[in-house]
C-alpha positions as a Markdown table, in Angstrom:
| # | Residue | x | y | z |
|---|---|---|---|---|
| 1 | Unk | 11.6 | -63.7 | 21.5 |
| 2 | Unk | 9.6 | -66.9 | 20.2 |
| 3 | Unk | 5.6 | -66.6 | 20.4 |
| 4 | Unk | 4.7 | -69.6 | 18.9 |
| 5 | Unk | 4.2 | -72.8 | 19.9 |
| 6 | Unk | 5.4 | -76.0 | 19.0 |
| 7 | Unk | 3.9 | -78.8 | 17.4 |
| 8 | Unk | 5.3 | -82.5 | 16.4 |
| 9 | Unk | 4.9 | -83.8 | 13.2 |
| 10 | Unk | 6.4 | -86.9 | 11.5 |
| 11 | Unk | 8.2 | -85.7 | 9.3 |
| 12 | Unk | 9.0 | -82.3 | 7.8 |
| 13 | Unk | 12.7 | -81.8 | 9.4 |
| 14 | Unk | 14.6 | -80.6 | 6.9 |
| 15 | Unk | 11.5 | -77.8 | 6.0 |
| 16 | Unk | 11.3 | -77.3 | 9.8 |
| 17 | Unk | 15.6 | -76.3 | 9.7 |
| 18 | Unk | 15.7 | -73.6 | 6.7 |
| 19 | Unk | 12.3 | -71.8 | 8.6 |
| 20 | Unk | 14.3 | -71.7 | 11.7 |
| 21 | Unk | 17.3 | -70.9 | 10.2 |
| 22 | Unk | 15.3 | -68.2 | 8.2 |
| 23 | Unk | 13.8 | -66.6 | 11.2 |
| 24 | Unk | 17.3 | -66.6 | 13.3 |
| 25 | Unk | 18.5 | -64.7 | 9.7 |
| 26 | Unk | 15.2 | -62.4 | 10.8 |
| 27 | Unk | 16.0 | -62.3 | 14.6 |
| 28 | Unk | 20.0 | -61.6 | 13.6 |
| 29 | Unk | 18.9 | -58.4 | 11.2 |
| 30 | Unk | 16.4 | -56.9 | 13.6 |
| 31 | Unk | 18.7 | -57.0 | 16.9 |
| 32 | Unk | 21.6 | -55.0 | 14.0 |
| 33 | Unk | 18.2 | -52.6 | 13.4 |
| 34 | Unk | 17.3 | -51.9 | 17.1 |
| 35 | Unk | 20.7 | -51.2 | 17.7 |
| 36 | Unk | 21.5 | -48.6 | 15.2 |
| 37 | Unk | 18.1 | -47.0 | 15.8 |
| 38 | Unk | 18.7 | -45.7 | 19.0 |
| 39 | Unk | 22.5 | -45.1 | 18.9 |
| 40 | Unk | 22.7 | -41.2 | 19.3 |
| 41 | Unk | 23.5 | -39.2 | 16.1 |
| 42 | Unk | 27.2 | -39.1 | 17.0 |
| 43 | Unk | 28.1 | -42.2 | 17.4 |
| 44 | Unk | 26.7 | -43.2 | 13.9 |
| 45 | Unk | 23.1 | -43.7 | 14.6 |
| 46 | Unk | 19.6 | -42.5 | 14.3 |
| 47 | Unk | 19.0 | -41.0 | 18.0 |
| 48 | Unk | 15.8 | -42.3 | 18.0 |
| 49 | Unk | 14.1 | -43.5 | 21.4 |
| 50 | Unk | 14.3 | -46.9 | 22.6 |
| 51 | Unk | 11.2 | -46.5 | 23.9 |
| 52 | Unk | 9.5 | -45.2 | 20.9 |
| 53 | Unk | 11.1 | -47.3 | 18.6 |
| 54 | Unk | 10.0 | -50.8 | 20.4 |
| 55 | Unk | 6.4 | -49.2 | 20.5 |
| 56 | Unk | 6.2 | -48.5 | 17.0 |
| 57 | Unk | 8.3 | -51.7 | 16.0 |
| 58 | Unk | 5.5 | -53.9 | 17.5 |
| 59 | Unk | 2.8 | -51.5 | 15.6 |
| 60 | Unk | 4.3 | -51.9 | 12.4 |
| 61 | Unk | 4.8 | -55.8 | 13.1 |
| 62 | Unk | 1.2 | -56.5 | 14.5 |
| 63 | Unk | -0.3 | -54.9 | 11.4 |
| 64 | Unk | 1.5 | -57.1 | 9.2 |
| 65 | Unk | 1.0 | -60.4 | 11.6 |
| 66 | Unk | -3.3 | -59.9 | 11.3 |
| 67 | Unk | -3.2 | -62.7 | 8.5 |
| 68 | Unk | -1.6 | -64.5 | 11.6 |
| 69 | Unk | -3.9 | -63.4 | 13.6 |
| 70 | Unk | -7.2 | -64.4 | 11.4 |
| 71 | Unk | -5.7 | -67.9 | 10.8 |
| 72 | Unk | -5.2 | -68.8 | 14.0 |
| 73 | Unk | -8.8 | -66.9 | 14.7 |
| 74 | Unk | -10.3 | -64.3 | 17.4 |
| 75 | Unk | -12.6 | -66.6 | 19.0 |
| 76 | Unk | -9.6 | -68.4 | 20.4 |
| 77 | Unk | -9.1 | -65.8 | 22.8 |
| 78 | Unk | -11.8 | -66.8 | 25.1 |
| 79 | Unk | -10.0 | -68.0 | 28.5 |
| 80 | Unk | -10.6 | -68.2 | 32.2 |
| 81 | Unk | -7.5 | -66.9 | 32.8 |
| 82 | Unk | -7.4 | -63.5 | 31.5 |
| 83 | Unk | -5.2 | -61.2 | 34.5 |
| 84 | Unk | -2.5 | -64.6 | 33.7 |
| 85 | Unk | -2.5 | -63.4 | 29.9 |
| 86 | Unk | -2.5 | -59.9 | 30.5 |
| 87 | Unk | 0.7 | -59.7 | 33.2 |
| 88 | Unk | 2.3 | -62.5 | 30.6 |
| 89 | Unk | 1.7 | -60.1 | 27.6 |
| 90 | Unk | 3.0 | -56.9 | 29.8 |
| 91 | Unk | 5.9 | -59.3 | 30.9 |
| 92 | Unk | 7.1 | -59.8 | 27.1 |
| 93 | Unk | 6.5 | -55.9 | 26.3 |
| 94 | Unk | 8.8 | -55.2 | 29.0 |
| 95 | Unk | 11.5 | -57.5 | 28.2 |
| 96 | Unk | 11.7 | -55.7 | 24.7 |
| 97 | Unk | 11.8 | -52.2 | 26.1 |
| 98 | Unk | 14.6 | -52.8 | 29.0 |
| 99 | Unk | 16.2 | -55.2 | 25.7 |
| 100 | Unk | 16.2 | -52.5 | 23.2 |
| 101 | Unk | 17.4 | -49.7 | 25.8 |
| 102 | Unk | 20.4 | -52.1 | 26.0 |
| 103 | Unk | 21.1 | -51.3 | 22.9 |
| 104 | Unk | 20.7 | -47.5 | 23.5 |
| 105 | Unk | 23.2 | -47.6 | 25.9 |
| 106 | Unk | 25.7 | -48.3 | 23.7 |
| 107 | Unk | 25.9 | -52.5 | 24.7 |
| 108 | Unk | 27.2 | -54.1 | 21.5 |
| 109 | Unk | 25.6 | -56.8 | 19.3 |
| 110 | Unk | 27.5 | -59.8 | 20.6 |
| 111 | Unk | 27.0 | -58.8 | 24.4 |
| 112 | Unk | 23.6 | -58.2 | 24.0 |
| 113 | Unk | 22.5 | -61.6 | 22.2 |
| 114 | Unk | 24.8 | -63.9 | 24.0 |
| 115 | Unk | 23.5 | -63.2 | 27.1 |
| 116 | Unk | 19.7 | -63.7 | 26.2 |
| 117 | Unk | 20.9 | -67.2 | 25.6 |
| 118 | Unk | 20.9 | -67.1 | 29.7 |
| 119 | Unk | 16.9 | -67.0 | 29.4 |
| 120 | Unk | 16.7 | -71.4 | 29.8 |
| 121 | Unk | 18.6 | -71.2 | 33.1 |
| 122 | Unk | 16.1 | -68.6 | 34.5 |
| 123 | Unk | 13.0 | -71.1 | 33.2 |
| 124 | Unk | 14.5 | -73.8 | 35.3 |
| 125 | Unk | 14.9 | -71.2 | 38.2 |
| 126 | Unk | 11.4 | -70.3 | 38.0 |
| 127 | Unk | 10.0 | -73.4 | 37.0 |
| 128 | Unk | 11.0 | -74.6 | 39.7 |
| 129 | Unk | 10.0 | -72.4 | 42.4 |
| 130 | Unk | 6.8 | -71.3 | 40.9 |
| 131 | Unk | 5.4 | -74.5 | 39.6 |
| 132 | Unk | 6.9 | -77.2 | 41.4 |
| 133 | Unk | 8.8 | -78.5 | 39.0 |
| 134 | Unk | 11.8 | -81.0 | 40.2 |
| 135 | Unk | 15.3 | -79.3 | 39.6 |
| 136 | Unk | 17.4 | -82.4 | 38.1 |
| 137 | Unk | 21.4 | -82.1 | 38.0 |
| 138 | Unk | 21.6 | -81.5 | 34.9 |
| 139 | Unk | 19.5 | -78.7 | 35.2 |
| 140 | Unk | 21.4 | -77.9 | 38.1 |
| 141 | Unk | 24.6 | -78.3 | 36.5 |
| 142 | Unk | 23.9 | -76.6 | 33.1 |
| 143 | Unk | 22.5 | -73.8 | 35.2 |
| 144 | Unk | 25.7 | -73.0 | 36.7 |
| 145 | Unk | 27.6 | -73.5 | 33.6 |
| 146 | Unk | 25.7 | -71.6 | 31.5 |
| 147 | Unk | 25.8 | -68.4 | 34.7 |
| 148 | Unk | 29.6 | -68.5 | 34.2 |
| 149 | Unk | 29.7 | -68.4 | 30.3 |
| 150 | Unk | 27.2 | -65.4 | 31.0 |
| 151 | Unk | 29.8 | -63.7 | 33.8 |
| 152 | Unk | 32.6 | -63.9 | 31.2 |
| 153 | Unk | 30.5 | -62.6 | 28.1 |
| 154 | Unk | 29.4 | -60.1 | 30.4 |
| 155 | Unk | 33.3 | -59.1 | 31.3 |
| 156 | Unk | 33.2 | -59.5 | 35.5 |
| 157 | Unk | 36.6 | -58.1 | 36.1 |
| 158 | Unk | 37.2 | -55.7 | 33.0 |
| 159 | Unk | 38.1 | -52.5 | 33.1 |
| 160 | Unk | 35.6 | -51.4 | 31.0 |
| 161 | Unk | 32.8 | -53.2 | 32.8 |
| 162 | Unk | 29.6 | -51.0 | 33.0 |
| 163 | Unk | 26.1 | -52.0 | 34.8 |
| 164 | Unk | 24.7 | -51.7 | 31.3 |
| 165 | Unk | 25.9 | -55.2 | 30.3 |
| 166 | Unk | 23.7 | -56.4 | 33.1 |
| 167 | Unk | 20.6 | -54.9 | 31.1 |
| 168 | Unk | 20.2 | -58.0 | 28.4 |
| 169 | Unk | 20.6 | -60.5 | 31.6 |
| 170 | Unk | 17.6 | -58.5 | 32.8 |
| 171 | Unk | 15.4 | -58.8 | 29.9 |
| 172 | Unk | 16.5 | -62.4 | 29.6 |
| 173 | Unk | 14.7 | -63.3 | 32.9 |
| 174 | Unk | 11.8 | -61.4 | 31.5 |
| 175 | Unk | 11.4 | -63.2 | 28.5 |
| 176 | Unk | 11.7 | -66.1 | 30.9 |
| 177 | Unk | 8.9 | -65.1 | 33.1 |
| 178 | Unk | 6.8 | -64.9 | 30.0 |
| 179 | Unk | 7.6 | -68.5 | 29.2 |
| 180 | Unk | 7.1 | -69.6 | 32.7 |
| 181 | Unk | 3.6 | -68.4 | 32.5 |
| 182 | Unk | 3.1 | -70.1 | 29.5 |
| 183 | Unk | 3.9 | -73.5 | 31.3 |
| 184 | Unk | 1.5 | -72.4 | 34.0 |
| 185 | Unk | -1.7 | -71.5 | 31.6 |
| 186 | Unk | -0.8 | -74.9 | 30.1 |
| 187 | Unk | -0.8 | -76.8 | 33.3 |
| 188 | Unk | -4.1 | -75.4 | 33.7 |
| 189 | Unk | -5.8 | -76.6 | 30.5 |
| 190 | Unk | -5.0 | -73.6 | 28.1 |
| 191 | Unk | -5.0 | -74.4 | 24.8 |
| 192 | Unk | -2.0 | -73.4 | 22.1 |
| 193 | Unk | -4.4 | -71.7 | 20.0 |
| 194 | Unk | -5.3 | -69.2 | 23.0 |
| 195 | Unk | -1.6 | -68.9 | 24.0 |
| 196 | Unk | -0.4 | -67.7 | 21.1 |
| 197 | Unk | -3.1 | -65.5 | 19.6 |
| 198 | Unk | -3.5 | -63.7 | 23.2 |
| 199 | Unk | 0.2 | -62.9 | 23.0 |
| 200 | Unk | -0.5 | -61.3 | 19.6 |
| 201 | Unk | -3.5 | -59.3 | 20.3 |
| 202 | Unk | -2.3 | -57.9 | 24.3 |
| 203 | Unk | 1.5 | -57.6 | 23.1 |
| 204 | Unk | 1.3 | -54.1 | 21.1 |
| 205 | Unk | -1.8 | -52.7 | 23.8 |
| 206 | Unk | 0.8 | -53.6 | 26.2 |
| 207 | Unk | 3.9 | -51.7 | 24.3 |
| 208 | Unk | 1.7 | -48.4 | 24.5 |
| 209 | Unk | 0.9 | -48.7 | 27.9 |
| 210 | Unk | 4.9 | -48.8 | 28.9 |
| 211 | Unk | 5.4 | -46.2 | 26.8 |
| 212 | Unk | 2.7 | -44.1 | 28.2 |
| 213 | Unk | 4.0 | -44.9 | 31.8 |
| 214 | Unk | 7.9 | -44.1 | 30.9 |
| 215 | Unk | 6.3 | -40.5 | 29.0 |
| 216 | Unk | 4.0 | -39.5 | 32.3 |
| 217 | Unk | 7.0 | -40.6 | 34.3 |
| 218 | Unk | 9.7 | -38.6 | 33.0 |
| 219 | Unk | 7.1 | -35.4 | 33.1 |
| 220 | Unk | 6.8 | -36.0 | 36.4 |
| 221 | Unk | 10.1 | -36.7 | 37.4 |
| 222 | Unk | 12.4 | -35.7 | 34.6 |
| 223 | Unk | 15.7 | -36.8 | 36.9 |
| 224 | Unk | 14.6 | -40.1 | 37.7 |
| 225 | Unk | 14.1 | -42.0 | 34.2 |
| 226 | Unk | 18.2 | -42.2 | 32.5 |
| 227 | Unk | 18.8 | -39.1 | 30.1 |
| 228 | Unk | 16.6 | -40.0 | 26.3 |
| 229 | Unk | 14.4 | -42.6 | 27.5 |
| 230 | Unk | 11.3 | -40.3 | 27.7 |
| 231 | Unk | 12.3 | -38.1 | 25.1 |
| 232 | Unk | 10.3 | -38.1 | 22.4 |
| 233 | Unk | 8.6 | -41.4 | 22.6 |
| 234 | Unk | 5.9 | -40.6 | 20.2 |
| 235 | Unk | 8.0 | -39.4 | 17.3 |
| 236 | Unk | 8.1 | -41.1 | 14.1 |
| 237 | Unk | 11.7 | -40.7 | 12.6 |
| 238 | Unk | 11.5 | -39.5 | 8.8 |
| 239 | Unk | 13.9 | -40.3 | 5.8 |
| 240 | Unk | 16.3 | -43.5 | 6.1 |
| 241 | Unk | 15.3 | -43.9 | 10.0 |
| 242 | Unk | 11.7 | -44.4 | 9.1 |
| 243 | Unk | 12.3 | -46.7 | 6.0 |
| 244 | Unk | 14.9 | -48.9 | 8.5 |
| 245 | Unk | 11.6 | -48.7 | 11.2 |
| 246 | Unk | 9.3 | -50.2 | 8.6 |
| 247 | Unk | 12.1 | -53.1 | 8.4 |
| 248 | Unk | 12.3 | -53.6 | 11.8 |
| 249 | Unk | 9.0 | -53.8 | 12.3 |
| 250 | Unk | 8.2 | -56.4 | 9.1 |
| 251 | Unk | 11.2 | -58.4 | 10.3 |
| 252 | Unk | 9.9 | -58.9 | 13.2 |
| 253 | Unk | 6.2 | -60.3 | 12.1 |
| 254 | Unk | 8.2 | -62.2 | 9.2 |
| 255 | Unk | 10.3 | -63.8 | 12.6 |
| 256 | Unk | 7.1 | -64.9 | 13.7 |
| 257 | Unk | 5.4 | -66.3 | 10.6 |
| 258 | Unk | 9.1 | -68.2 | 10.0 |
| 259 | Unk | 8.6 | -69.4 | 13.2 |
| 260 | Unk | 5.4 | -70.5 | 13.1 |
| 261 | Unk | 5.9 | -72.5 | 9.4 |
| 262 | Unk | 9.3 | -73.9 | 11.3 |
| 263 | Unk | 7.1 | -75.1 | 14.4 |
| 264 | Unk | 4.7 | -76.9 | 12.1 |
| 265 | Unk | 6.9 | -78.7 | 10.4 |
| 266 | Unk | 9.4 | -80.1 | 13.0 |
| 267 | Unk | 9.5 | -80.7 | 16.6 |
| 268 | Unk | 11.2 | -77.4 | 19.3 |
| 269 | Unk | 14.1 | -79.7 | 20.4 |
| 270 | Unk | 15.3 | -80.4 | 17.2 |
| 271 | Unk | 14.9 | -77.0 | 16.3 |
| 272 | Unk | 16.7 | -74.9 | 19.0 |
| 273 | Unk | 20.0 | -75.3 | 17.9 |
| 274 | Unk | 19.0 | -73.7 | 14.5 |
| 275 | Unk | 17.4 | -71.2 | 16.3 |
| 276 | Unk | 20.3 | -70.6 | 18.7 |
| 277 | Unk | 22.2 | -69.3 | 14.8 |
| 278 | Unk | 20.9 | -66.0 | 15.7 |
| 279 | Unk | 23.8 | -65.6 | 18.5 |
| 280 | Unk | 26.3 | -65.8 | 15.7 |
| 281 | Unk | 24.7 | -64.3 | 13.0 |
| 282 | Unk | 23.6 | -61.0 | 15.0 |
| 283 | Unk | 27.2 | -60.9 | 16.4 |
| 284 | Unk | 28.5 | -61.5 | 12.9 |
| 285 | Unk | 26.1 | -58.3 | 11.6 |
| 286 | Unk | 26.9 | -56.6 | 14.3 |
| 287 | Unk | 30.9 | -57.1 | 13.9 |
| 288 | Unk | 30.6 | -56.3 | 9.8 |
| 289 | Unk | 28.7 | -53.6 | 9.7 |
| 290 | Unk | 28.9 | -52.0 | 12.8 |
| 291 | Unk | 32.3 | -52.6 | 13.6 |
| 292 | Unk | 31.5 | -54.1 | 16.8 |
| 293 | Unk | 34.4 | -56.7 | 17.6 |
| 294 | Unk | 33.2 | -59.1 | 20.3 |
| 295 | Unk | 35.9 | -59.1 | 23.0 |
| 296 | Unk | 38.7 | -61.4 | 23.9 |
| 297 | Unk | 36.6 | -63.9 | 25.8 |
| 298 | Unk | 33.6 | -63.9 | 24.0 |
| 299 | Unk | 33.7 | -67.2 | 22.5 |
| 300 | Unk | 34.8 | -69.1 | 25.3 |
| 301 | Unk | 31.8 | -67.6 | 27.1 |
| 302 | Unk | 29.0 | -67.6 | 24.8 |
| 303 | Unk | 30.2 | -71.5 | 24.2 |
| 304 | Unk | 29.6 | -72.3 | 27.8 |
| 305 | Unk | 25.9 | -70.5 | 27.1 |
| 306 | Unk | 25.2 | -72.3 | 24.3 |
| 307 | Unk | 26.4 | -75.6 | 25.7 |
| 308 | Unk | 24.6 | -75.0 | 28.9 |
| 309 | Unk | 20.8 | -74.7 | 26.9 |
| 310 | Unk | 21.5 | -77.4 | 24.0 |
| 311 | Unk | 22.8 | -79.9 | 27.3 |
| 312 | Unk | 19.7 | -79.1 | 28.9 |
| 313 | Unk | 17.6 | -79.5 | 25.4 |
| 314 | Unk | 19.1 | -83.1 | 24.8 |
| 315 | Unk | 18.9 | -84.3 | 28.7 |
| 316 | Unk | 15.4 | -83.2 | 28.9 |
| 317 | Unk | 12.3 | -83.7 | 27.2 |
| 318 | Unk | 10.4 | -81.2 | 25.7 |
| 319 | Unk | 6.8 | -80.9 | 26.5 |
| 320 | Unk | 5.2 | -78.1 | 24.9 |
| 321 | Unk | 1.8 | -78.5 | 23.7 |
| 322 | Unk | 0.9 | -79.0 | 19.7 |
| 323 | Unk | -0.6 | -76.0 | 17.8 |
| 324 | Unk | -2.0 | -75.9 | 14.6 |
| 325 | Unk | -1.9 | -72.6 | 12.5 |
| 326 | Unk | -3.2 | -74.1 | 9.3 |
């Protein structure tokens, strides 16, 4: 998911591209990470827990990010708003956890990232009922193409249909929530600054107190959470798991440095499509070295998805407010 903010410079759009294109290269190689990590033994994996692995991911990665964090400086997270960045920070945790357990349920690469790509249509939903924002028809309409490129990537109809392939549609409207408050702290006179860093502090905090909650919860009721999502959700994995954790975990900070040089340098809406590469490129890892073929319809699908969000990027015009992280 993307934490940082946008700024608009004039000029800087070529250096803006190759960061984005560098951090969807980032994004790509983490989603092929957090879906081997938790893939039981088996099947090929690691058998490590979803849950676990997200928390420690974000560990590993906010560690790494403090540079970030210094730069953009501590005494930016002064707000009046602090319950907003709190349920927006434990929003975003979420959205990785019920993400990555995608993954643990055995949803492949392709499936999994196209679908996120439904995340715009779910900001237009909620922007619209939550902050009174008008719904054009193009938003209208790209909404309801980009909901059936997201039925046929999902495979409505198939055989081998499972609720699973619902799960990255869930974490999708998540992530959206997240950015949904984001318009709403802004609306109210938050500055970039404060959005971003808060995310960076309260994210991790917010990671252990999921984790905490799914550990408690399958103690108390060991039937009610599905089977290996409490299991073990404070083990560190040893040997060639650990060293691929460490990755995850410094891709994911690296995604957000990229990011942040890319948002610098060269306005969001010119940037999305480069950032949209990581829809190809994860399925393309995923397909390689996982073996995981997209299905039949996959293209035609994920095209309407893609469509759908760069339609709505070109129609509309982007408003998100300037940060500086020099």
């Amino acid at each position: 998911m993307n934490h940082v903010s946008s700024s608009t410079p004039n000029n800087g759009a070529a250096t803006g591209a190759f960061f984005m294109i560098a951090a969807s290269l980032a994004f790509a190689g983490s989603n092929l990470l957090q879906s081997a990590l938790p893939t039981p033994v088996e099947y090929g994996g690691y058998g490590m827990s979803s849950t676990g692995m997200a928390f420690w991911q974000y560990v590993i990665a906010s560690l790494l990010a403090l540079p970030l964090i210094l730069r953009i400086g501590l005494g930016n997270l002064r707000t009046s708003h602090p319950v907003a960045h709190q349920i927006r920070a434990f929003v975003s945790a979420l959205g990785v956890h019920v993400f990555v357990y995608g993954f643990a349920t055995g949803v492949p690469i392709w499936q999994m990232v196209t679908l996120l790509a439904t995340g715009p249509l779910f900001i237009i939903l909620g922007s619209t009922l939550f902050l009174g924002e008008r719904a054009s028809a193009v938003r209208i309409g790209a909404a309801l193409v980009g909901f059936v490129g997201a039925i046929i990537v999902s495979g409505v109809g198939a055989e081998s249909l499972s609720s699973a392939a619902l799960i990255p549609i869930v974490a999708a409207a998540l992530w959206a929530t997240t950015d949904v408050l984001t318009k709403y702290l802004s609306k109210r006179g938050e500055r970039p600054e404060t959005l971003t860093i808060s995310l960076l502090v309260l994210v991790t905090p917010n990671h252990l107190l999921i984790l905490i909650a799914v550990w408690a919860l399958g103690g108390v009721a060991p039937g009610l959470l599905p089977a290996g999502l409490a299991d073990n959700v404070f083990a560190l994995p040893g040997g060639t798991a650990l060293a691929l954790l460490v990755l995850l975990g410094a891709l994911t900070a690296a995604a957000q440095y990229l990011l942040a040089i890319a948002y610098k340098a060269a306005d969001a809406t010119y940037l999305q499509p480069f950032g949209d590469l990581k829809v190809p490129l994860s399925g393309l890892l995923g397909w390689v070295i996982l073996s995981q073929v997209p299905g039949d319809l996959f293209w035609a699908g994920a095209a309407l998805i893609l469509a759908a969000s760069l339609f709505i990027l070109w129609a509309e015009t982007d408003r998100r407010p300037k940060l500086s992280v020099a």
